[in-house]
PDB file of C-alpha atoms in Angstrom:
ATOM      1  CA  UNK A   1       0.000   0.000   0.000  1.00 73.00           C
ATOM      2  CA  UNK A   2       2.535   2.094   0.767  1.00 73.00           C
ATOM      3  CA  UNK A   3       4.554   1.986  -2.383  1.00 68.00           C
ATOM      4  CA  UNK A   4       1.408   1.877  -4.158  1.00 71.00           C
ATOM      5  CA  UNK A   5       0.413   5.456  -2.534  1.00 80.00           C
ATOM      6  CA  UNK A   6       3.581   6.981  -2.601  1.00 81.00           C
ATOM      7  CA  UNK A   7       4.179   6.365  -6.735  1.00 79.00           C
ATOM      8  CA  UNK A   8       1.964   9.727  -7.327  1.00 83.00           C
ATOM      9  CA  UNK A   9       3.937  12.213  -4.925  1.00 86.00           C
ATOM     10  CA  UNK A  10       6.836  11.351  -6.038  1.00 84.00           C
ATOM     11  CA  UNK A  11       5.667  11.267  -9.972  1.00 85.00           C
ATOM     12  CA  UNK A  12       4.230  14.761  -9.060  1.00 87.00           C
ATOM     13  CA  UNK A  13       7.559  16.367  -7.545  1.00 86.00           C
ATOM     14  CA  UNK A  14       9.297  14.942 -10.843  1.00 85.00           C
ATOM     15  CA  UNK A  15       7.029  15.747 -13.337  1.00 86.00           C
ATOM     16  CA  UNK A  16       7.209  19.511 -12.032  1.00 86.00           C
ATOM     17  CA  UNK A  17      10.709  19.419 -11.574  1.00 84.00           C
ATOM     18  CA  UNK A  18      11.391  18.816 -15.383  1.00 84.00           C
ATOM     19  CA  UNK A  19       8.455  21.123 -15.969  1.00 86.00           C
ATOM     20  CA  UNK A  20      10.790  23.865 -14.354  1.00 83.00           C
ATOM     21  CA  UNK A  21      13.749  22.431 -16.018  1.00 81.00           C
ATOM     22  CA  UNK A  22      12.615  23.441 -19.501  1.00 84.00           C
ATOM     23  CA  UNK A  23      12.067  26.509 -18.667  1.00 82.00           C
ATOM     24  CA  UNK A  24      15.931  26.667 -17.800  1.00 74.00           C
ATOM     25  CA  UNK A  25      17.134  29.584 -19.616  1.00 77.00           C
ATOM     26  CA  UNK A  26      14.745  31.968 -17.329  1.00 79.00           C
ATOM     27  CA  UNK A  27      16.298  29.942 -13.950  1.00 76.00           C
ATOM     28  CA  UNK A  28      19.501  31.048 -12.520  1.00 78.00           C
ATOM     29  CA  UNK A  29      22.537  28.147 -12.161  1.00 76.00           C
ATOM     30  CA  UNK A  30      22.262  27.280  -8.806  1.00 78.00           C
ATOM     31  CA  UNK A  31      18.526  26.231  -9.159  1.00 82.00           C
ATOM     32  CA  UNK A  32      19.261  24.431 -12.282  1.00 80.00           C
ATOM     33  CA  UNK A  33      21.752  22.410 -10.107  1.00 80.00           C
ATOM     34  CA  UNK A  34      19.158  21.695  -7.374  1.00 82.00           C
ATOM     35  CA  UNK A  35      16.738  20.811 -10.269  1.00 82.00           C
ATOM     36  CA  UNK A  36      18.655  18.420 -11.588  1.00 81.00           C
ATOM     37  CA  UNK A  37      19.286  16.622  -7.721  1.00 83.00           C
ATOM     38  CA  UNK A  38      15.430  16.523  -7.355  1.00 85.00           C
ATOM     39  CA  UNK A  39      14.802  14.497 -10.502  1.00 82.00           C
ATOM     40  CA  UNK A  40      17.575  12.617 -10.020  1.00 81.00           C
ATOM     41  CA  UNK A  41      16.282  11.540  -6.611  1.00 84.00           C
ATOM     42  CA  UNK A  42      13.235  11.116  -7.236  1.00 84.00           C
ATOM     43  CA  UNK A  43      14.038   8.367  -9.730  1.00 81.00           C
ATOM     44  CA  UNK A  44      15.990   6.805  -7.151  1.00 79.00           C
ATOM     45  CA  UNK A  45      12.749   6.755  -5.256  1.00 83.00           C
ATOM     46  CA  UNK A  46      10.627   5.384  -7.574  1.00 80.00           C
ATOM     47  CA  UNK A  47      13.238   2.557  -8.255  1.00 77.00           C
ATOM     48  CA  UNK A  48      13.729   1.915  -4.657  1.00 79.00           C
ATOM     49  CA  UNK A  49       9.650   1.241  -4.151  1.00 79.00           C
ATOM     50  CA  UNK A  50       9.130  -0.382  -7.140  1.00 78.00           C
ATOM     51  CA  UNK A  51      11.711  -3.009  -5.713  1.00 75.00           C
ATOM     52  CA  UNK A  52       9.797  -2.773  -2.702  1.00 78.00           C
ATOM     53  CA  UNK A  53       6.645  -3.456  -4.383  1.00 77.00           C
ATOM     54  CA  UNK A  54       8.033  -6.844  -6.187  1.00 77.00           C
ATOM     55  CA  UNK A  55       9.450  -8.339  -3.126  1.00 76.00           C
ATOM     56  CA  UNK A  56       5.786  -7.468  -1.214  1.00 76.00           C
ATOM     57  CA  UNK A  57       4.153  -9.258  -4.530  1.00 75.00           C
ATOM     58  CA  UNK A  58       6.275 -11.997  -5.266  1.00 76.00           C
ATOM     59  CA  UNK A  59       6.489 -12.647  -1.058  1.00 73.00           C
ATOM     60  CA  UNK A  60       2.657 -12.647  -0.961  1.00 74.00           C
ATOM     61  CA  UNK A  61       1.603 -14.895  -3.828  1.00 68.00           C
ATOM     62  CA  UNK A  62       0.765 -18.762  -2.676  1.00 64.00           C
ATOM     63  CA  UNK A  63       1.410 -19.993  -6.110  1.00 76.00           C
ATOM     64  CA  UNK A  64       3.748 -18.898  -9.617  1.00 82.00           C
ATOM     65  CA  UNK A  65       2.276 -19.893 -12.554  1.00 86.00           C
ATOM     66  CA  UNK A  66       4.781 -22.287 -14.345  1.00 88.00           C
ATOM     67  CA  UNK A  67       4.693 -23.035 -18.112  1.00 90.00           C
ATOM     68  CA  UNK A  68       6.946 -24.373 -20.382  1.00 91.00           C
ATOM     69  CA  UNK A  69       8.177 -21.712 -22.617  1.00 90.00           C
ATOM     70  CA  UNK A  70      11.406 -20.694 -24.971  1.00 88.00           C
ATOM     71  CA  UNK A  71      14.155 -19.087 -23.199  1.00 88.00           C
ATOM     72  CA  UNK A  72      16.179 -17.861 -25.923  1.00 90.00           C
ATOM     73  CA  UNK A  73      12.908 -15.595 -27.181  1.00 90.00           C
ATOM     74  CA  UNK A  74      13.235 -14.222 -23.562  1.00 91.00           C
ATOM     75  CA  UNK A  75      17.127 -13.467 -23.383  1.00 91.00           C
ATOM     76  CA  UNK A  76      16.505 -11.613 -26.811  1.00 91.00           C
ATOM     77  CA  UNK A  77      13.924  -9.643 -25.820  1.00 91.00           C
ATOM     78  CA  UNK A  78      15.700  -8.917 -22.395  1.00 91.00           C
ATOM     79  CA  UNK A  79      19.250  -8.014 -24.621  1.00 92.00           C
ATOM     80  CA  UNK A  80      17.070  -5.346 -26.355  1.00 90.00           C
ATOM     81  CA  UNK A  81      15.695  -3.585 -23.405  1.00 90.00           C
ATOM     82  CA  UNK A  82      18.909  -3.536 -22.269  1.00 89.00           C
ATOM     83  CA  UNK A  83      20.770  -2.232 -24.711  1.00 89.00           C
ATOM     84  CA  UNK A  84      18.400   0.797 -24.713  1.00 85.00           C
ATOM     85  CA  UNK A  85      19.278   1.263 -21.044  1.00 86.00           C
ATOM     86  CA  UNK A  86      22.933   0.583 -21.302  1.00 87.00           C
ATOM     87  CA  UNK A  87      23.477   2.671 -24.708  1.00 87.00           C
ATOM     88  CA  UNK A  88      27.372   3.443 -24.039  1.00 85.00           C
ATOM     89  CA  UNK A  89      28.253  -0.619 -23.103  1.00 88.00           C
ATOM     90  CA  UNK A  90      29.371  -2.842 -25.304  1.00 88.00           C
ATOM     91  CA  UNK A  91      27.884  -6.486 -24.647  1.00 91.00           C
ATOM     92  CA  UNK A  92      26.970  -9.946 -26.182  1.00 90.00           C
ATOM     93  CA  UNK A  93      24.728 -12.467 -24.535  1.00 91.00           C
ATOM     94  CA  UNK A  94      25.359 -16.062 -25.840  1.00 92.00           C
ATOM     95  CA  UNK A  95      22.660 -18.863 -24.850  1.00 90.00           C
ATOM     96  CA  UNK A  96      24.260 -22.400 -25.460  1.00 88.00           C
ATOM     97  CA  UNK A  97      21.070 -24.347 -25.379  1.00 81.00           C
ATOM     98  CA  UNK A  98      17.890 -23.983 -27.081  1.00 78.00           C
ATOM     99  CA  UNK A  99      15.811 -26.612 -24.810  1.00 79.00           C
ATOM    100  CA  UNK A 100      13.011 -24.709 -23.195  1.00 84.00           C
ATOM    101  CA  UNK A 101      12.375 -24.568 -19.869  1.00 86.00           C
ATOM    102  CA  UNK A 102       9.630 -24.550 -17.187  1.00 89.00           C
ATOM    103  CA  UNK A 103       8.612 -22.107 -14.911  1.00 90.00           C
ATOM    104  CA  UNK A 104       7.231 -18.387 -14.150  1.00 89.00           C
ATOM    105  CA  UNK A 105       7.978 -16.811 -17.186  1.00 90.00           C
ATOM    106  CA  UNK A 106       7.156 -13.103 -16.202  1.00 87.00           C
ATOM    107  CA  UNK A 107       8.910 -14.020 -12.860  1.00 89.00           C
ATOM    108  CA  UNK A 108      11.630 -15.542 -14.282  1.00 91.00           C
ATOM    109  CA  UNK A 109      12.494 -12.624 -16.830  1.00 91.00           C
ATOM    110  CA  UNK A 110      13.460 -10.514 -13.524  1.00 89.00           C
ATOM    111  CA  UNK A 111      16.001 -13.164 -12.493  1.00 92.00           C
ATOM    112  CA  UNK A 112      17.342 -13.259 -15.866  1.00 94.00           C
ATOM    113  CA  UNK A 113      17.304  -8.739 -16.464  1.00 92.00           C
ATOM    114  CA  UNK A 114      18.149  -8.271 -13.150  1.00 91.00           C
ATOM    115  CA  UNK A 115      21.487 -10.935 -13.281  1.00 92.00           C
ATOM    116  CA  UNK A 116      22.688  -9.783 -16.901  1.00 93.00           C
ATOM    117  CA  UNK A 117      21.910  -6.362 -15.602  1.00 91.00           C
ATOM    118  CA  UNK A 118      24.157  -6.602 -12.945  1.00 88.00           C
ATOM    119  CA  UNK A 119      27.060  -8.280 -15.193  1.00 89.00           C
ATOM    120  CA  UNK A 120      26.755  -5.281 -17.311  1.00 90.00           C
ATOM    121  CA  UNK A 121      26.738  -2.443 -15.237  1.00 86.00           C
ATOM    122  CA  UNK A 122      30.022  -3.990 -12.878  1.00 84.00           C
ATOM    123  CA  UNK A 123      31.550  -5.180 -15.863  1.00 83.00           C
ATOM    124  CA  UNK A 124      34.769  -2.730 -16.441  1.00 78.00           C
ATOM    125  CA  UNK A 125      35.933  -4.209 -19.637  1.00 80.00           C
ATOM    126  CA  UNK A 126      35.303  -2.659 -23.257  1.00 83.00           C
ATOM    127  CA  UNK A 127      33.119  -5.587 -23.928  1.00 87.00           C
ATOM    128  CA  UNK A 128      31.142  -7.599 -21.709  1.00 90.00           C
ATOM    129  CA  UNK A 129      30.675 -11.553 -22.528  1.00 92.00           C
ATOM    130  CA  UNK A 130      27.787 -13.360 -20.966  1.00 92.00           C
ATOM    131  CA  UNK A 131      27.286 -17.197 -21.020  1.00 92.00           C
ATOM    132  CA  UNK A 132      23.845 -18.731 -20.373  1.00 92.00           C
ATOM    133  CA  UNK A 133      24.347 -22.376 -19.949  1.00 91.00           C
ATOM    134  CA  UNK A 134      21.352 -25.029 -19.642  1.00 88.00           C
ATOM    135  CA  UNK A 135      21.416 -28.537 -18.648  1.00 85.00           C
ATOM    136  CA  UNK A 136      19.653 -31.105 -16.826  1.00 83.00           C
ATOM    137  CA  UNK A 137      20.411 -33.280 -13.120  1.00 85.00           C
ATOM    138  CA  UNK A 138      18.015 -35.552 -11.863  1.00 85.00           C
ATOM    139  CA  UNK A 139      15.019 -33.452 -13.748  1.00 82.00           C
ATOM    140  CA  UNK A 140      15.807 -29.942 -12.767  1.00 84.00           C
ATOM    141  CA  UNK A 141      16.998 -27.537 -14.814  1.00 85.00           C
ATOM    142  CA  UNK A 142      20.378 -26.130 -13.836  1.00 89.00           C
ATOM    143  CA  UNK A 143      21.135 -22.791 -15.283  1.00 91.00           C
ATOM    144  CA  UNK A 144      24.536 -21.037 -15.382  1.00 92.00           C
ATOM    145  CA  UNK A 145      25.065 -17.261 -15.922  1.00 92.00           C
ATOM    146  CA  UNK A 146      28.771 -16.846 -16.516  1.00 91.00           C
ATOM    147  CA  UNK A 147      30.498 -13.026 -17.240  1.00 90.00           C
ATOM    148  CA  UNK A 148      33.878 -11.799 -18.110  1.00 88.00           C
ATOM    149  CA  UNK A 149      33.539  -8.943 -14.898  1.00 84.00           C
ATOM    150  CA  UNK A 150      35.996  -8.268 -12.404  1.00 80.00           C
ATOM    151  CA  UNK A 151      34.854 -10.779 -10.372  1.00 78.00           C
ATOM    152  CA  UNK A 152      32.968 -10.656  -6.244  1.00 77.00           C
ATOM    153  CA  UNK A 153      35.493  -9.970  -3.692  1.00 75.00           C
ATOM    154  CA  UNK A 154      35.072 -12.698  -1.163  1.00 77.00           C
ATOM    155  CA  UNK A 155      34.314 -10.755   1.865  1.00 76.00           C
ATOM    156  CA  UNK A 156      30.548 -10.088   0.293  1.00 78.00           C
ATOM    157  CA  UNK A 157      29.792 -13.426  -1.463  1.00 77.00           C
ATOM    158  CA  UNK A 158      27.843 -14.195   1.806  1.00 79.00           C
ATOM    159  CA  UNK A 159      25.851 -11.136   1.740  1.00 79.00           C
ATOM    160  CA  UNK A 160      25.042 -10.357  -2.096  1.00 82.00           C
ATOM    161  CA  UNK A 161      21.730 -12.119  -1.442  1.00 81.00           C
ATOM    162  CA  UNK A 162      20.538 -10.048   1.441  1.00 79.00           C
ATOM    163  CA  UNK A 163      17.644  -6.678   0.877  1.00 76.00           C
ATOM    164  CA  UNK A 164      19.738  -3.815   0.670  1.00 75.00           C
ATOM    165  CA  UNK A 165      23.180  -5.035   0.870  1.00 68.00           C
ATOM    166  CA  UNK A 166      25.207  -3.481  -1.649  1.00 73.00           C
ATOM    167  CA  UNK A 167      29.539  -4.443  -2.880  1.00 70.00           C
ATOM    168  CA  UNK A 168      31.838  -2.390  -0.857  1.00 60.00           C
ATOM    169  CA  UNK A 169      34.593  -0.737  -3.342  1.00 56.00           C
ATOM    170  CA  UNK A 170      35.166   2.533  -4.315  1.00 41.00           C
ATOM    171  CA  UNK A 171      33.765   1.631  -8.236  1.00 49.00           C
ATOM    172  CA  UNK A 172      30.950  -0.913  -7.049  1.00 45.00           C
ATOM    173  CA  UNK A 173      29.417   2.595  -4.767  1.00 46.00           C
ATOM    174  CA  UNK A 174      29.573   4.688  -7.761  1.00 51.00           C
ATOM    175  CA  UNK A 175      27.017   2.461  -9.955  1.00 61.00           C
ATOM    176  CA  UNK A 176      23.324   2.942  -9.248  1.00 64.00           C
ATOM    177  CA  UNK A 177      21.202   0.624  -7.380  1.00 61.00           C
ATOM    178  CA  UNK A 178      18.684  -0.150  -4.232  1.00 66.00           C
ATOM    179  CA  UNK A 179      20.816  -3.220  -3.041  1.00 74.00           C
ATOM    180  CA  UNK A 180      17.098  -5.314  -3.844  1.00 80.00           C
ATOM    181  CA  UNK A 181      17.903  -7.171  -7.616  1.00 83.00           C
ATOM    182  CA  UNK A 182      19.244  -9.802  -5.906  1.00 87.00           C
ATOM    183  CA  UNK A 183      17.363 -10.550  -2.839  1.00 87.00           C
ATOM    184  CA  UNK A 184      13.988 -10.001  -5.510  1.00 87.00           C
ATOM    185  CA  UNK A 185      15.835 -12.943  -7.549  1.00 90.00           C
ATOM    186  CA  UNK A 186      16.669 -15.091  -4.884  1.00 91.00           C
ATOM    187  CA  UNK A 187      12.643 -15.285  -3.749  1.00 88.00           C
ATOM    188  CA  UNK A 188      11.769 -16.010  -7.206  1.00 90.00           C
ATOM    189  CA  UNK A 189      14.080 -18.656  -7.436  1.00 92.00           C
ATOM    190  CA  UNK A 190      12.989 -19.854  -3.519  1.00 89.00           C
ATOM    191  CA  UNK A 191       8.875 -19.419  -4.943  1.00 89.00           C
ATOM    192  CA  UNK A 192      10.330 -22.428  -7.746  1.00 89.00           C
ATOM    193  CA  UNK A 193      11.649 -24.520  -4.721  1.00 89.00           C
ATOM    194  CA  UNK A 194      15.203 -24.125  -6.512  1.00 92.00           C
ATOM    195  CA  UNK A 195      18.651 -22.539  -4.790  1.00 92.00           C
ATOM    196  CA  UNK A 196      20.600 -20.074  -6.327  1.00 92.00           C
ATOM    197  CA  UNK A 197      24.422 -19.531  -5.720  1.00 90.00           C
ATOM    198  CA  UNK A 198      27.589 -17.606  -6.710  1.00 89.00           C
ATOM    199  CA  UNK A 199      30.504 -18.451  -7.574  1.00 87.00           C
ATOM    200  CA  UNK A 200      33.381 -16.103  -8.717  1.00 81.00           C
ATOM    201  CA  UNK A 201      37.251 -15.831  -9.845  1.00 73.00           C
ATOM    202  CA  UNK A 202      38.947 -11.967  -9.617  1.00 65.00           C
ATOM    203  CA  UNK A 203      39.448 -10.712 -12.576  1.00 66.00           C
ATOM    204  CA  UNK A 204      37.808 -13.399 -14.626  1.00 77.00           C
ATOM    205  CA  UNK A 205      34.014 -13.059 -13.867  1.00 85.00           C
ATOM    206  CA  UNK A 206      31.202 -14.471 -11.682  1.00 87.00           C
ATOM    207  CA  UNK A 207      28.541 -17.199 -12.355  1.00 91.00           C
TER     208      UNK A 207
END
């Protein structure tokens, strides 16, 4: 309720803001500046509740509704939204198998944005290289999401899971973010009775 409730405050306050900002050749520097810091936080806002919002949903809901459907439709269709959102990285998603698989497919296409997402954006190379791997043990579907990123430092593959927890580094506090993507993937996976875990090597990438 409270997310719900506070969406049209805070789409007010930015909606006037960049109302004001247009009119920026009749506004002096300094309020440009503060301007600017008001639209900018209230998009931090809006991504930190909608984050909040998920979690309440996907926390809340008794059942997922699982079908069988083509993953490699899904990873395309994530790469373009991405690439609109990331216009300035260079990156190439490459999906190994073509077997589909079964589960919450609106559910599951979080996991999968918010993981690539995350390889992107704390991926300092020129070119980031993502690896989806499928296969099969015992009837579940084991799926690997390798990159070519700088790797997790050890001291926070514990905590990467938890709401709000965020990698401590000079680089990794520069790059936007609530510190929710991965706690909102790890219920999903938990709502499919499956595990999720990390693995990593500096310097050569996480999966």
């Amino acid at each position: 309720n409270v997310s719900h409730e506070i969406r049209t405050p805070l789409t007010s306050i930015k909606g006037f803001s960049q109302f004001l900002l247009a009119q920026k050749d009749e506004c002096p520097p300094t309020i440009q500046s503060s301007l600017e810091r008001i639209v900018y936080n209230t998009e931090r806002l809006q991504d930190l509740f909608d984050n909040l919002l998920k979690l309440s949903i996907i926390e809340s809901r008794y059942e997922i509704q699982k079908e069988l459907f083509n993953l490699k439709a899904l990873v395309q269709t994530i790469e373009k939204n991405l690439k609109y959102k990331h216009p300035k990285k260079t990156f190439s998603i490459k999906l190994t198998a073509q077997n589909p698989i079964y589960g919450d497919k609106k559910l599951l296409e979080q996991v999968f944005t918010n993981l690539i997402d995350n390889s992107i954006k704390y991926n300092t190379s020129d070119e980031t290289l993502i690896v989806i791997n499928i296969h099969q043990v015992l009837n579940r579907d084991i799926v690997e999401i390798r990159d070519n990123g700088p790797g997790i430092p050890e001291t926070d593959l514990k905590r990467i899971f938890e709401r709000f927890y965020r990698i401590q580094g000079q680089s990794s506090s520069q790059i936007e973010g609530t510190g929710l993507g991965l706690s909102i993937v790890k219920h999903i996976i938990n709502k499919h009775n499956g595990v999720i875990s990390v693995e990593r090597e500096i310097d050569k990438g996480s999966c």
